[in-house]
Each structure stands twice: as structure tokens, then as C-alpha cells.
Coordinates of C-alpha atoms (C1' of nucleotides) in Angstrom, one line a residue:
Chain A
X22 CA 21.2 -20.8 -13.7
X23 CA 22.7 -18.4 -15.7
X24 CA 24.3 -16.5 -13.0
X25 CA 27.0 -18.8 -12.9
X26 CA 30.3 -17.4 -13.9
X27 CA 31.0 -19.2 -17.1
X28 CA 34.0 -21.7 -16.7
X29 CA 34.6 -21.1 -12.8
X30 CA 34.5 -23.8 -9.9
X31 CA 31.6 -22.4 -8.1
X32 CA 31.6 -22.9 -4.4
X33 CA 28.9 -25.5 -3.9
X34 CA 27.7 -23.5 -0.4
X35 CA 27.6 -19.9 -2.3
X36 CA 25.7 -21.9 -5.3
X37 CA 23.1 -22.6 -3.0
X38 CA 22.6 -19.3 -1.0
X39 CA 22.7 -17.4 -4.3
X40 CA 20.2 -19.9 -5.6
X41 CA 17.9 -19.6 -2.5
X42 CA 17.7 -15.5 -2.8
X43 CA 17.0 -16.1 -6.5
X44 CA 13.8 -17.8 -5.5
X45 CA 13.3 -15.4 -2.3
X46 CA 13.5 -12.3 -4.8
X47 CA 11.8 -14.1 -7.9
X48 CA 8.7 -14.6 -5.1
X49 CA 8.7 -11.3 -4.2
X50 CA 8.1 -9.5 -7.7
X51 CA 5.7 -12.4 -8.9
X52 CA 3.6 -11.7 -6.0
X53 CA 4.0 -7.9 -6.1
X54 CA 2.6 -8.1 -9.9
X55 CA 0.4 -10.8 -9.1
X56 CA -1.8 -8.8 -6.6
X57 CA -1.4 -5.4 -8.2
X58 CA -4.1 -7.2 -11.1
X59 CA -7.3 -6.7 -9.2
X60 CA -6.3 -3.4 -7.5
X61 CA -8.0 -1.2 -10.2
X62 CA -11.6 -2.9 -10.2
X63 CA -11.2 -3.2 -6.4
X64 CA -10.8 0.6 -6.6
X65 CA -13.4 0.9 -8.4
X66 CA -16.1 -0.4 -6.1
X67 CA -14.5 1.4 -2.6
X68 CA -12.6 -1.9 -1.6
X69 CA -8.7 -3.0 -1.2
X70 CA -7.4 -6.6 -1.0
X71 CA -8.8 -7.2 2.3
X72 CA -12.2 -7.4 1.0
X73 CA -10.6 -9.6 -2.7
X74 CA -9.5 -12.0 0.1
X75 CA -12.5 -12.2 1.7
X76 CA -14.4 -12.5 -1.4
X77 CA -12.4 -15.2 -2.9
X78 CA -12.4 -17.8 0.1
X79 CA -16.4 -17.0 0.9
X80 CA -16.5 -17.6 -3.0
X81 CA -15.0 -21.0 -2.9
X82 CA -16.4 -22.1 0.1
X83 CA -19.7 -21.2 0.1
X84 CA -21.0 -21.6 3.8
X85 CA -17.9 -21.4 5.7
X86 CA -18.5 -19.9 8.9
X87 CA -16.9 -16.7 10.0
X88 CA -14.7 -18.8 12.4
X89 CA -13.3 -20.8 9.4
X90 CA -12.2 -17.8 7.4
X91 CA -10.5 -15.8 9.7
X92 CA -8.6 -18.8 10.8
X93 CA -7.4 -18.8 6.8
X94 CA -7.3 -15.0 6.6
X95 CA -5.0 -15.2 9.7
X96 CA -6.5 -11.5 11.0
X97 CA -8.2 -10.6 14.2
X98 CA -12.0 -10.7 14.2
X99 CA -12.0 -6.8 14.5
X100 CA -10.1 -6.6 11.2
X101 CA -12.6 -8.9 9.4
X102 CA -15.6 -7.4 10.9
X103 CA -14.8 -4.5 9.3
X104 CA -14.7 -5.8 6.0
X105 CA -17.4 -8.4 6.2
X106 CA -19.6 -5.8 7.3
X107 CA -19.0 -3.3 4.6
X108 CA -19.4 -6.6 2.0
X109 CA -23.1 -7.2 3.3
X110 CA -24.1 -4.1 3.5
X111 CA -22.9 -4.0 0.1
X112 CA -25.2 -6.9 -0.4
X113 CA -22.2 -8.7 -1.9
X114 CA -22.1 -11.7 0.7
X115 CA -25.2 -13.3 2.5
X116 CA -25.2 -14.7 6.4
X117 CA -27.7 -17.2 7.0
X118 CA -27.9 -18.8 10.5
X119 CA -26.2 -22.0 10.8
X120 CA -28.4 -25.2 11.0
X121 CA -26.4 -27.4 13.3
X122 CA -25.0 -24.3 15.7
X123 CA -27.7 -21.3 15.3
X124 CA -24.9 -19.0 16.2
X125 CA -23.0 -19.7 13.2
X126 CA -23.4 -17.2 10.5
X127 CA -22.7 -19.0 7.3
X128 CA -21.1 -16.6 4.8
X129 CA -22.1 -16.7 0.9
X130 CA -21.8 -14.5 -1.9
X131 CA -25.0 -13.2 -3.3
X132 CA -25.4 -12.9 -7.2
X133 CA -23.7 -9.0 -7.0
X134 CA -21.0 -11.2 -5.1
X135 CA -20.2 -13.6 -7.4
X136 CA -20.1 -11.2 -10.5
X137 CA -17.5 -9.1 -8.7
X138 CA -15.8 -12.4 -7.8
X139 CA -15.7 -13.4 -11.4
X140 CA -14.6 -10.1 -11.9
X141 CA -11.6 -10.1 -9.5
X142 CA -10.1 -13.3 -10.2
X143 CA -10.2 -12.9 -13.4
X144 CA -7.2 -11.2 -14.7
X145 CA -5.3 -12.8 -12.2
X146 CA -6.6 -16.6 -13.9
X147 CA -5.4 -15.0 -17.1
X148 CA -2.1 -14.1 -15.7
X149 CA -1.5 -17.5 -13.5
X150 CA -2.9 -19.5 -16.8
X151 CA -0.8 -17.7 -19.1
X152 CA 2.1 -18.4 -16.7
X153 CA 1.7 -22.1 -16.9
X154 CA 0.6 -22.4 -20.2
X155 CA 4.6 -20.8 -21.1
X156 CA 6.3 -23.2 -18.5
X157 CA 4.6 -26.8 -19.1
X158 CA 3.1 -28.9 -17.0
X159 CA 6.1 -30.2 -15.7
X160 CA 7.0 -26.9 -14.4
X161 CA 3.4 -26.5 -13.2
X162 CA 4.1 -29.9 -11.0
X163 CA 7.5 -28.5 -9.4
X164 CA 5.3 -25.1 -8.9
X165 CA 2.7 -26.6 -7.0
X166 CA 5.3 -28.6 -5.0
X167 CA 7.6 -25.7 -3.8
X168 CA 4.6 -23.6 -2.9
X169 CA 3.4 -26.8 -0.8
X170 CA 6.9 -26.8 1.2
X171 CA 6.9 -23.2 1.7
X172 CA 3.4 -23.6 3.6
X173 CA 3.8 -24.1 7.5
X174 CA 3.9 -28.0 8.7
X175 CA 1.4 -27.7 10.8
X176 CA -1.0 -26.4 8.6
X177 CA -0.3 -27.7 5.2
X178 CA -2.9 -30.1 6.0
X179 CA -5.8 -27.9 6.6
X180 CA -4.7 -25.6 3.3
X181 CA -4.8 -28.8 1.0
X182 CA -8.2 -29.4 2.3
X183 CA -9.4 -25.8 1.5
X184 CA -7.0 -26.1 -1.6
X185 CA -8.4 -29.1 -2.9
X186 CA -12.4 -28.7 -2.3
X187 CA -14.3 -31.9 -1.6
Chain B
X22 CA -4.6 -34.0 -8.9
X23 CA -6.9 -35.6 -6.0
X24 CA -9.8 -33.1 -6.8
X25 CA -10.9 -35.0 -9.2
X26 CA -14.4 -37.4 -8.8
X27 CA -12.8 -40.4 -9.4
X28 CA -14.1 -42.2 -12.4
X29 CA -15.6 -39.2 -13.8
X30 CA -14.8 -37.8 -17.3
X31 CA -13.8 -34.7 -15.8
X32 CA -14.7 -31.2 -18.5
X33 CA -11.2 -29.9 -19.7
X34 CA -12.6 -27.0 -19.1
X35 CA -13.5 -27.6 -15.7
X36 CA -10.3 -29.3 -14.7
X37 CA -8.2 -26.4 -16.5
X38 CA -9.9 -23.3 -13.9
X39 CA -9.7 -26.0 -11.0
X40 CA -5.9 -26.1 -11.4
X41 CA -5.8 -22.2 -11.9
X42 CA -7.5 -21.9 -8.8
X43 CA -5.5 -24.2 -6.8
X44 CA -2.3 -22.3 -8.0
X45 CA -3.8 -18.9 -6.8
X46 CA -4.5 -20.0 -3.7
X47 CA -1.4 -22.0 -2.9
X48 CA 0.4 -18.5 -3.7
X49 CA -1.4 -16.8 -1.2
X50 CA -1.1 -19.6 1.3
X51 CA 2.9 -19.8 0.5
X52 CA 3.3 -16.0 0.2
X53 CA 1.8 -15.9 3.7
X54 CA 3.5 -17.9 5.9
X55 CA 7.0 -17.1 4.1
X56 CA 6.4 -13.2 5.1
X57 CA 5.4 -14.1 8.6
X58 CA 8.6 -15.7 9.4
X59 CA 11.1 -12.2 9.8
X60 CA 8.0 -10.0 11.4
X61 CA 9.3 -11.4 15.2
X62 CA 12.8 -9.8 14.3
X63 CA 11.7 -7.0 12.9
X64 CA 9.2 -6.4 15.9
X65 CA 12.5 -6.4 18.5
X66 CA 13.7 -3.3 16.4
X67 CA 10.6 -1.5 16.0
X68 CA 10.4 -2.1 12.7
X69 CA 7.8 -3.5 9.6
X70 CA 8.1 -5.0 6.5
X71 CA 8.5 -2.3 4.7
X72 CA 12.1 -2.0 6.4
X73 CA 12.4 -5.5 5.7
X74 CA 12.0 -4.9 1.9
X75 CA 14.5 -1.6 1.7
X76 CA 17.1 -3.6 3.3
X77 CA 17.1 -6.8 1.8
X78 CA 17.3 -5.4 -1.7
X79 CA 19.6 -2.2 -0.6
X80 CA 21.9 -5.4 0.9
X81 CA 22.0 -7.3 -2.7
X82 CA 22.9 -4.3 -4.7
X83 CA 25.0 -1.8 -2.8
X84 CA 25.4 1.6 -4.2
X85 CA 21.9 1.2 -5.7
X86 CA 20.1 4.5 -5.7
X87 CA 16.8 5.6 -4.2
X88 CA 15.3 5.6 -7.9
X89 CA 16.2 2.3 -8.2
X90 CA 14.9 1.6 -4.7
X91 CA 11.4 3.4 -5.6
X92 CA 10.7 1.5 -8.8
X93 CA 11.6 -2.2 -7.3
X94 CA 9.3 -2.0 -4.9
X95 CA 6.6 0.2 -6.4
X96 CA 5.7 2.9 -3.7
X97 CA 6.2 6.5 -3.6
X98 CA 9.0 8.2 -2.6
X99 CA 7.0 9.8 0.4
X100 CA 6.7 6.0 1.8
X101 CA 9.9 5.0 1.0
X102 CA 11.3 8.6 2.6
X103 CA 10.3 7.6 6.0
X104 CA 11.4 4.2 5.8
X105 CA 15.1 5.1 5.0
X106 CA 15.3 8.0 7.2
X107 CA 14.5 5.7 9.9
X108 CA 17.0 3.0 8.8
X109 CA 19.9 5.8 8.3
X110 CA 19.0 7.1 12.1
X111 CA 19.3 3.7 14.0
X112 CA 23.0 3.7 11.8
X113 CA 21.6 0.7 9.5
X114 CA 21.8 1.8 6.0
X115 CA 24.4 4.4 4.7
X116 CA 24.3 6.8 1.8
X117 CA 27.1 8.3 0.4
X118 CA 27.0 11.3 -2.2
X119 CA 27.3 9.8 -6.0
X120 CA 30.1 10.4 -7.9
X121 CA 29.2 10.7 -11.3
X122 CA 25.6 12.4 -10.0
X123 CA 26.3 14.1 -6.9
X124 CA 22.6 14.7 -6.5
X125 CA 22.4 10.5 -6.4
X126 CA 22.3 9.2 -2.8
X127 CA 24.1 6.0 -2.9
X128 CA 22.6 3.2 -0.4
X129 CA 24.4 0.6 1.3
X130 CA 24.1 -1.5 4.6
X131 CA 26.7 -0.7 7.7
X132 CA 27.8 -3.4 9.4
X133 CA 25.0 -3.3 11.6
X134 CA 22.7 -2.8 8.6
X135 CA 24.9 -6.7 7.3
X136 CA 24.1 -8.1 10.7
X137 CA 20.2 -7.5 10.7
X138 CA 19.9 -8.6 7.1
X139 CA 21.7 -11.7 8.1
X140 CA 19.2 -12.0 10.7
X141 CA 16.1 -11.5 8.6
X142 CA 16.8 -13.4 5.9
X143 CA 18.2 -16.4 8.0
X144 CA 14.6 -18.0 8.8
X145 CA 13.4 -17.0 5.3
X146 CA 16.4 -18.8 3.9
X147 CA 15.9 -21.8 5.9
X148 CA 12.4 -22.3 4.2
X149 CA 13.0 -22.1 1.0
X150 CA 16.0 -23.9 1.6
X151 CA 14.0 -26.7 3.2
X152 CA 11.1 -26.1 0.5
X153 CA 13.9 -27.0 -2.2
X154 CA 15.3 -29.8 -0.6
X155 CA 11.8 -31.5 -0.3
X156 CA 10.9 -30.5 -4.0
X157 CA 14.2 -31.7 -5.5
X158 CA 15.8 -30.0 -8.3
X159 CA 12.9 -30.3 -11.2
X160 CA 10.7 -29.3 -9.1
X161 CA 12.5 -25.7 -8.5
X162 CA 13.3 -24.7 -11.8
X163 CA 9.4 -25.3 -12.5
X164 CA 8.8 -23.0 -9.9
X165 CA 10.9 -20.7 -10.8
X166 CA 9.6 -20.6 -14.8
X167 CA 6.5 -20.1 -13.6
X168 CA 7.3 -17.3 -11.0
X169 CA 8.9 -15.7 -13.6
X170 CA 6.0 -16.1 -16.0
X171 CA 4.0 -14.6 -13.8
X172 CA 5.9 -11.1 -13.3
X173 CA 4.7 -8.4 -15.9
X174 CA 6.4 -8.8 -19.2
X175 CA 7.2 -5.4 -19.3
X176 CA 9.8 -5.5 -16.5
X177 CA 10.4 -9.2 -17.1
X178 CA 14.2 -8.0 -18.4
X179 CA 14.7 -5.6 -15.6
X180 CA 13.5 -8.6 -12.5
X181 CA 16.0 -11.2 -14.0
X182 CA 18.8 -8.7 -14.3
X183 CA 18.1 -7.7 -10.9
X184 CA 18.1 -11.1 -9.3
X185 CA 20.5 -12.5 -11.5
X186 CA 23.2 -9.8 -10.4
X187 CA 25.6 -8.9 -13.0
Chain C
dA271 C1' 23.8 32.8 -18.4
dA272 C1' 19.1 31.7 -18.1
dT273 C1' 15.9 27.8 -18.4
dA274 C1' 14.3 23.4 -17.8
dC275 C1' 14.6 19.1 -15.9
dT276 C1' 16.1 15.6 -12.5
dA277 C1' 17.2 13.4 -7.8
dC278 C1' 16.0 13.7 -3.5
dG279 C1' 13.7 15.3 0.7
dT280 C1' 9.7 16.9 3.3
dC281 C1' 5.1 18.8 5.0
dA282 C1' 0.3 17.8 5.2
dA283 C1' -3.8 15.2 4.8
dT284 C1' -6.0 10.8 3.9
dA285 C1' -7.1 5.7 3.5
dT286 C1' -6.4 0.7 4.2
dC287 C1' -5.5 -2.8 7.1
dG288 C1' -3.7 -4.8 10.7
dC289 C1' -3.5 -4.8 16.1
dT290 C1' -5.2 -4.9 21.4
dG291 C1' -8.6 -4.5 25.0
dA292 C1' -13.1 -4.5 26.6
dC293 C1' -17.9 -5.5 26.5
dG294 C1' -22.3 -7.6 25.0
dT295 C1' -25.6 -11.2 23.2
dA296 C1' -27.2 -15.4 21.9
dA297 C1' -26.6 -20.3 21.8
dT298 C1' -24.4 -24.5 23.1
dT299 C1' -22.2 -27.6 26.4
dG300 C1' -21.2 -29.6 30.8
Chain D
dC215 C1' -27.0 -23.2 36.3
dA216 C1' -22.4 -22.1 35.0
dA217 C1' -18.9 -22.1 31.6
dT218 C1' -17.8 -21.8 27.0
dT219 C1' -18.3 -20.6 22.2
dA220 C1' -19.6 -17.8 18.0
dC221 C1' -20.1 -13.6 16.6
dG222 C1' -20.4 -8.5 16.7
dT223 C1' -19.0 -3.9 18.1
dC224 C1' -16.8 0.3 20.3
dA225 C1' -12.6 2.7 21.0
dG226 C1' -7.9 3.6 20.2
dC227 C1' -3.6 2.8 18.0
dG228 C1' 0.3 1.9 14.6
dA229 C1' 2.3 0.6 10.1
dT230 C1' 2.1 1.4 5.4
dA231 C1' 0.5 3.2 1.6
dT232 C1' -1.6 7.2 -1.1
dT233 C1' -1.8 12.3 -3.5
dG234 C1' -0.5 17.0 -3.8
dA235 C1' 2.6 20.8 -3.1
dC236 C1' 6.9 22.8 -2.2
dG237 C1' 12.0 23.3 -1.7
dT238 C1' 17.0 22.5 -2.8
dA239 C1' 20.8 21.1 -5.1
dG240 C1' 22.8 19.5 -9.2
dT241 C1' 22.6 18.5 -14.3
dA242 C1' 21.4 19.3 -19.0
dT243 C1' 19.8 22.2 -22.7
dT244 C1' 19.4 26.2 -25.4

DNA sequence: AATACTACGTCAATATCGCTGACGTAATTG
DNA sequence: CAATTACGTCAGCGATATTGACGTAGTATT
């Protein structure tokens, strides 16, 4: 945009790398400020992102198995059993035994959960909505769509399902 | 967009924190995969992200000093310290006394340091490249108005002058 | 010239969050 | 009954971040 030198030819090829690390760098510091919003309350009550993840997901699908969220969270079951563990005996999120599969320990967040959820998210709603409120809904649109394309092929599918909720 | 019941007069309200939501969580899901993609390199050299980070912005603005370094990516100088010895041990970044400040260290990539940023910023490139291309040209400058709405106003001034070098 | 501040490095201790490998239990499936 | 699955847990490790304290060289101020 306006790093183009004013009155040159650019070179087409060198438009586009420059244009790419624009985006590569502008993702970088949007998501470094993004995820530094919840840090304080999360320090607050003992915890670091690992547990706002955990929280979130659990949040907005309540009843997901332990399965489904670590295949989100993309983290070992070691590394989430840490967490989830420290979250119920927090009494922040509930396991009840699944109905169909009794093994399945179907993860919610209790009332203390949800209030910390509420919490969490919401400086970072104020941020995103305040985001999208100065760019439009156009912009929103595009937004949306590049975030889509970054996503892996093979999973976009599955993240539009979680994504989009029923 | 298909979250809604169809038929339903769906609450502004409602539709508004839906679409919040959504955004937040494509982020993470975008943000995610698009880091994974140089960790494979970086793990043939014995390195993390954190190198990653040092390098690609040391590459983009040579002679840049640590202080600079420090408050782009927002760690201490004890994080960053062992980061940069390592790189300037395996002969990957350079620094060179300043001339105006001799107590400045001056950071730059040797050719070794040009040849691993190529490297790990090649895959990266080629997804946001593709991401683009899919999107069209609307769609990226609405991502990138909202990206940059969503970076601290504060530094809003110093992120653009950073990406959009000189 | 003495003083204060700055840029950078480093030592030490600590916390979070990820990993691998191994083992166990309960429930389901073939 | 045997194999697999869902989940948990113990143990150890590595990368990355933190705070606090100290040192050294160079710059700026009085």
C-alpha cells in the first residue's frame, strides 16, 4: 500500500513478496497484542494461556470430550492433563461420564467457569469488536476469508464445524 | 454467515458476539497452523521459535539494535540474551560495534543467517501467498485493516513504520 | 572530573508449557 | 476372550519466558 515508492515501476514479483511479509509481520504483532489481553486476569487466578484455551473451547462446546479438545488444542494428553486437572480441582470445569461411551468424560464449565470465561474473553471481544467496528464489514468479510485460507486443507473442515456451532 | 437458524429473526445482539466469537477463534486456528509450518526446519538446527522470531525481524531491518529487537517482540533481554548468543555462535547473525553509539550492537544476518531465513520463511510465504490468492485482493486489504485494528493503538505508529520499511 | 544514566551482557532461580515413554484402568468392540 | 479405545498418571526433559542482581563499557549531565 503505501510502501510503494511513489512514481516508480515496481517489480510485480518484489510487489508481491513485500506484500506477503506485510501480512506475515502485521499477523505477528496483532496476535502478540491480541493474547497479551487476558494475561493479567489469567495471572491473577494461578493460570497461563494454556488453561484460557482450554477454557474457551470447553466454554463453547459444552460436552466435548477430552478426545475432541486436544485434537483442537493440537497438545499431547500429558500437557492437557495437567491443565484440565488443575481446572477441576479448581472447580472451574465439570466431567460427567459419557452416556453413549461410559469412558468418555464430558468436559463443562461449572458456574466459577463460566464467570472466568466471561471474564477472559472479554477484553479480547472488546478489542476484536472494536477492530471490526473501524474496518467495516467488508473488511470483516476479507478477514474472515484470509484467516480461512491460512487454516490447513485438511482440517479447515473440522474448524468450520467447531467455528460455526450447530 | 451459516450460523444462523434459518428463518429466525436472529437478536442483533446475539448475531454481533457470534461473529466476535467466530473471529477469535479463526485467529487462533490460523495463527496455529501458520506457526507450525517453519518448526520442522528449525528442529534440523536445534532451534525454536524464538530463533525464528530474532531472525526474521533482524533479516528485515539490518543494523537494528538489540533495544529495538527487545521491544518488537516484548521479552526481556535475559530471554532474548540466550537466543542471540546462540545464533552469533552457529555464525548466523552478526553484530558489529555502532558507530554513532559504540555501546549499540548492530545486528544483521551472514550469509548463512540469509540462507536459513530464506528457508524459514519460504513455507510461511507460500501460505499466505496461497491464502491471498484464494481470498482475492478485497479480501486482503480487509484483513489487513482489521489486523492492524487489532494491534494496540499505542504502538499502532511504530508496527506500520516497522512493516512498512522506510 | 565526578556523577548519573544507558546499552548490553550474564548469573541464578523459577514458572509455564510443550514433549516422549511407560504403565494402568475401565469400557467397548470384534 | 482378545484387542482396541478413552482417559489418567508418573517420570524426565527441553524450550521459552520471567524477576532480580550485578558488571562493564560508553554517553550525557552537571
Amino acid at each position: 500500500m503505501n510502501s510503494l515508492p511513489q512514481g516508480s515501476r515496481p517489480n510485480p514479483l518484489f510487489l508481491r513478496d513485500e506484500e506477503i511479509r506485510q501480512g506475515i509481520e502485521l499477523l505477528f504483532f496483532a496476535y502478540r497484542d491480541f493474547t497479551s489481553d487476558a494475561d493479567a486476569v489469567l495471572a491473577r487466578h494461578g493460570m497461563g494461556r494454556a488453561h484460557h484455551r482450554a477454557i474457551h473451547f470447553i466454554g463453547r462446546r459444552p460436552g466435548m470430550t477430552v478426545n475432541e479438545l486436544l485434537s483442537i488444542l493440537r497438545i499431547t494428553k500429558q500437557s492437557l492433563s495437567r491443565v484440565l486437572s488443575q481446572l477441576v480441582t479448581e472447580g472451574l470445569v465439570a466431567q460427567t461420564q459419557g452416556t453413549r461411551d461410559r469412558r468418555q468424560r464430558l468436559l463443562s464449565l461449572t458456574d466459577d467457569g463460566k464467570e472466568l470465561e466471561r471474564q477472559l474473553s472479554g477484553l479480547q471481544r472488546a478489542r476484536v469488536t472494536r477492530a471490526y467496528r473501524e474496518a467495516g464489514a467488508e473488511a470483516v468479510a476479507g478477514f474472515r476469508a484470509v484467516l480461512i485460507g491460512l487454516i490447513d486443507e485438511t482440517d479447515r473442515e473440522t474448524v468450520l464445524a467447531t467455528v460455526d456451532k450447530d
